[in-house]
Amino acid sequence: MSRIWKLPIQLPSWVEVNINWQYIVVKWPKWQLDYTCPNGVEIKMVENEIHTSIISDEYKNLWGLVRTLIDNMVVGVSQWYEKKLHVLWVWYNAKVQWNKLILNLGYSHPIEYALPAGISATTAKDSKWNDIISIAWIDKQKVWEVSAKIITFRAPEVYKWKWVRYFGQIIKLKAGKTSKK
């Protein structure tokens, strides 16, 4: 069983944290994230550490979650979260124009995906001229949501080599049907 909830959250010197009862704000000069904790979880700041605790055992299932969410806020403000996607096939490509990601994925029309506020995306080519999309922002949840949404436009298929997938994800291909002789 994990004991992640027991660990204190270490704060870098440049990150500012304000705790007001159940409301926590994590700031850096340009960015800020906030979170309202559930009623059963208490947050305390001791020197350069944040400690979480619970009122009673019925809130034990929220303890680790709240601690991890606050830790993700601290890490996100101090260094951005980034997720890379691999657009794999010869005629598939991706490009970023203003705040839109334009994907040509073999459909009759290009898909124009408007990026949510704050999310930054860039594209690059790998050694085989396939596109790599990098999505970055301070909020881990938003980065993962946008990545998952983009993958749904052309999800990995197990019979073909045509897809959008997470960079480095291994997909086991299945053998196609063969005729009996």
Short mmCIF file of C-alpha atoms in Angstrom, two decimals:
data_model
loop_
_atom_site.label_atom_id
_atom_site.label_comp_id
_atom_site.label_asym_id
_atom_site.label_seq_id
_atom_site.Cartn_x
_atom_site.Cartn_y
_atom_site.Cartn_z
CA MET A 1 0.00 0.00 0.00
CA SER A 2 1.31 3.43 -0.95
CA ARG A 3 2.18 5.90 1.78
CA ILE A 4 2.51 8.92 -0.50
CA TRP A 5 0.21 10.95 1.78
CA LYS A 6 2.78 10.87 4.58
CA LEU A 7 5.44 12.68 2.55
CA PRO A 8 5.63 16.48 2.91
CA ILE A 9 5.70 18.60 -0.24
CA GLN A 10 9.01 20.46 -0.59
CA LEU A 11 8.67 24.00 -1.93
CA PRO A 12 11.33 25.61 -4.14
CA SER A 13 12.44 29.02 -2.92
CA TRP A 14 10.91 30.88 -5.89
CA VAL A 15 7.39 29.41 -5.49
CA GLU A 16 4.91 31.30 -3.31
CA VAL A 17 2.05 29.44 -1.61
CA ASN A 18 -1.00 31.00 0.09
CA ILE A 19 -3.29 28.80 2.18
CA ASN A 20 -6.64 30.17 3.26
CA TRP A 21 -8.54 27.47 5.17
CA GLN A 22 -9.31 24.90 2.40
CA TYR A 23 -8.25 27.11 -0.54
CA ILE A 24 -4.64 26.95 -1.74
CA VAL A 25 -2.95 29.20 -4.33
CA VAL A 26 0.46 28.34 -5.79
CA LYS A 27 2.19 31.25 -7.57
CA TRP A 28 5.26 32.03 -9.54
CA PRO A 29 5.73 35.53 -11.01
CA LYS A 30 3.81 34.79 -14.25
CA TRP A 31 1.62 31.80 -13.40
CA GLN A 32 -0.75 30.78 -10.68
CA LEU A 33 -2.82 27.66 -9.94
CA ASP A 34 -5.50 27.31 -7.29
CA TYR A 35 -7.37 24.42 -5.71
CA THR A 36 -10.15 24.03 -3.16
CA CYS A 37 -9.61 21.00 -0.95
CA PRO A 38 -12.44 18.74 0.21
CA ASN A 39 -13.72 19.38 3.74
CA GLY A 40 -12.12 16.35 5.40
CA VAL A 41 -8.51 17.20 4.46
CA GLU A 42 -6.41 19.82 6.26
CA ILE A 43 -3.43 21.64 4.76
CA LYS A 44 -0.66 23.15 6.88
CA MET A 45 2.48 25.00 5.91
CA VAL A 46 5.56 24.43 8.06
CA GLU A 47 8.64 26.41 6.95
CA ASN A 48 9.24 25.35 3.30
CA GLU A 49 6.99 22.29 3.39
CA ILE A 50 3.30 21.62 2.97
CA HIS A 51 1.79 18.90 5.15
CA THR A 52 -1.61 17.29 4.62
CA SER A 53 -3.72 15.51 7.22
CA ILE A 54 -7.28 14.26 7.63
CA ILE A 55 -9.95 14.87 10.28
CA SER A 56 -11.15 11.25 10.50
CA ASP A 57 -10.62 7.89 8.77
CA GLU A 58 -13.62 8.31 6.49
CA TYR A 59 -11.59 10.86 4.47
CA LYS A 60 -8.56 8.59 4.11
CA ASN A 61 -9.26 7.96 0.42
CA LEU A 62 -8.89 11.70 -0.34
CA TRP A 63 -5.65 12.18 1.56
CA GLY A 64 -3.22 10.91 -1.09
CA LEU A 65 -5.22 12.50 -3.91
CA VAL A 66 -5.11 15.99 -2.36
CA ARG A 67 -1.40 15.66 -1.60
CA THR A 68 -0.65 14.60 -5.19
CA LEU A 69 -2.76 17.39 -6.70
CA ILE A 70 -0.97 20.02 -4.62
CA ASP A 71 2.41 18.51 -5.53
CA ASN A 72 1.46 18.62 -9.23
CA MET A 73 0.58 22.31 -8.82
CA VAL A 74 3.97 23.08 -7.26
CA VAL A 75 5.88 21.16 -9.95
CA GLY A 76 3.76 22.64 -12.76
CA VAL A 77 4.31 26.24 -11.69
CA SER A 78 8.06 25.75 -11.31
CA GLN A 79 8.54 23.67 -14.49
CA TRP A 80 5.99 23.04 -17.24
CA TYR A 81 4.46 19.65 -17.96
CA GLU A 82 5.01 18.38 -21.49
CA LYS A 83 3.45 15.51 -23.41
CA LYS A 84 4.67 14.41 -26.84
CA LEU A 85 2.52 12.77 -29.50
CA HIS A 86 3.79 10.87 -32.55
CA VAL A 87 1.82 11.24 -35.80
CA LEU A 88 2.79 8.13 -37.72
CA TRP A 89 2.12 7.55 -41.39
CA VAL A 90 3.48 8.94 -44.63
CA TRP A 91 0.57 11.23 -45.54
CA TYR A 92 -0.39 12.31 -42.03
CA ASN A 93 0.92 15.64 -40.81
CA ALA A 94 0.36 18.29 -38.17
CA LYS A 95 1.06 22.00 -37.93
CA VAL A 96 0.31 24.80 -35.51
CA GLN A 97 -1.20 28.09 -36.67
CA TRP A 98 -1.90 30.71 -34.00
CA ASN A 99 -3.85 28.83 -31.35
CA LYS A 100 -5.05 26.02 -33.65
CA LEU A 101 -3.57 22.61 -34.28
CA ILE A 102 -4.27 21.54 -37.87
CA LEU A 103 -4.14 17.79 -38.42
CA ASN A 104 -4.30 16.00 -41.78
CA LEU A 105 -5.11 12.42 -40.79
CA GLY A 106 -6.45 10.86 -43.96
CA TYR A 107 -9.97 12.22 -43.69
CA SER A 108 -11.59 14.20 -46.49
CA HIS A 109 -10.86 17.44 -44.62
CA PRO A 110 -8.18 18.65 -42.20
CA ILE A 111 -9.10 18.67 -38.51
CA GLU A 112 -8.72 22.10 -36.88
CA TYR A 113 -8.44 21.71 -33.11
CA ALA A 114 -8.60 24.96 -31.15
CA LEU A 115 -6.14 24.71 -28.27
CA PRO A 116 -7.53 25.68 -24.85
CA ALA A 117 -6.32 28.91 -23.25
CA GLY A 118 -2.73 28.67 -22.06
CA ILE A 119 -1.82 25.42 -23.78
CA SER A 120 1.17 25.75 -26.09
CA ALA A 121 1.85 23.32 -28.90
CA THR A 122 4.79 22.90 -31.26
CA THR A 123 5.53 20.46 -34.05
CA ALA A 124 8.77 18.91 -35.24
CA LYS A 125 9.86 16.09 -37.53
CA ASP A 126 11.62 12.88 -36.51
CA SER A 127 14.31 11.09 -38.54
CA LYS A 128 11.69 9.36 -40.72
CA TRP A 129 9.82 12.62 -41.42
CA ASN A 130 6.91 11.80 -39.14
CA ASP A 131 5.49 14.66 -37.08
CA ILE A 132 5.95 14.99 -33.33
CA ILE A 133 3.51 17.24 -31.47
CA SER A 134 4.66 18.70 -28.12
CA ILE A 135 1.95 19.97 -25.81
CA ALA A 136 3.01 21.96 -22.74
CA TRP A 137 1.43 23.94 -19.89
CA ILE A 138 1.62 24.31 -16.11
CA ASP A 139 -1.54 22.29 -15.41
CA LYS A 140 -0.86 18.56 -15.71
CA GLN A 141 -4.53 17.62 -16.01
CA LYS A 142 -5.11 19.99 -18.94
CA VAL A 143 -2.03 18.73 -20.79
CA TRP A 144 -3.16 15.11 -20.44
CA GLU A 145 -6.74 15.95 -21.47
CA VAL A 146 -5.63 17.77 -24.63
CA SER A 147 -3.25 14.91 -25.51
CA ALA A 148 -6.00 12.32 -25.08
CA LYS A 149 -8.40 14.40 -27.20
CA ILE A 150 -5.87 14.67 -30.05
CA ILE A 151 -5.26 10.91 -29.99
CA THR A 152 -8.99 10.24 -30.41
CA PHE A 153 -8.88 11.85 -33.87
CA ARG A 154 -6.94 8.82 -35.16
CA ALA A 155 -6.54 6.23 -32.41
CA PRO A 156 -3.90 3.49 -32.73
CA GLU A 157 -5.00 0.48 -34.76
CA VAL A 158 -3.50 -2.93 -34.13
CA TYR A 159 -3.69 -4.05 -37.78
CA LYS A 160 -2.17 -0.99 -39.50
CA TRP A 161 0.74 1.41 -38.97
CA LYS A 162 -1.48 4.52 -39.16
CA TRP A 163 -2.15 6.43 -35.95
CA VAL A 164 -1.50 9.23 -33.50
CA ARG A 165 0.03 7.86 -30.30
CA TYR A 166 1.99 8.97 -27.25
CA PHE A 167 5.67 9.32 -28.07
CA GLY A 168 7.47 6.12 -27.11
CA GLN A 169 4.26 4.12 -26.65
CA ILE A 170 4.65 0.53 -27.79
CA ILE A 171 1.70 -0.90 -29.69
CA LYS A 172 1.72 -4.62 -30.43
CA LEU A 173 0.61 -5.21 -33.99
CA LYS A 174 -1.61 -8.16 -34.80
CA ALA A 175 -1.11 -10.33 -37.82
CA GLY A 176 -3.71 -9.84 -40.51
CA LYS A 177 -6.03 -12.61 -41.62
CA THR A 178 -4.41 -15.21 -43.83
CA SER A 179 -6.09 -17.68 -46.10
CA LYS A 180 -5.74 -21.42 -45.51
CA LYS A 181 -4.10 -23.44 -48.20
#
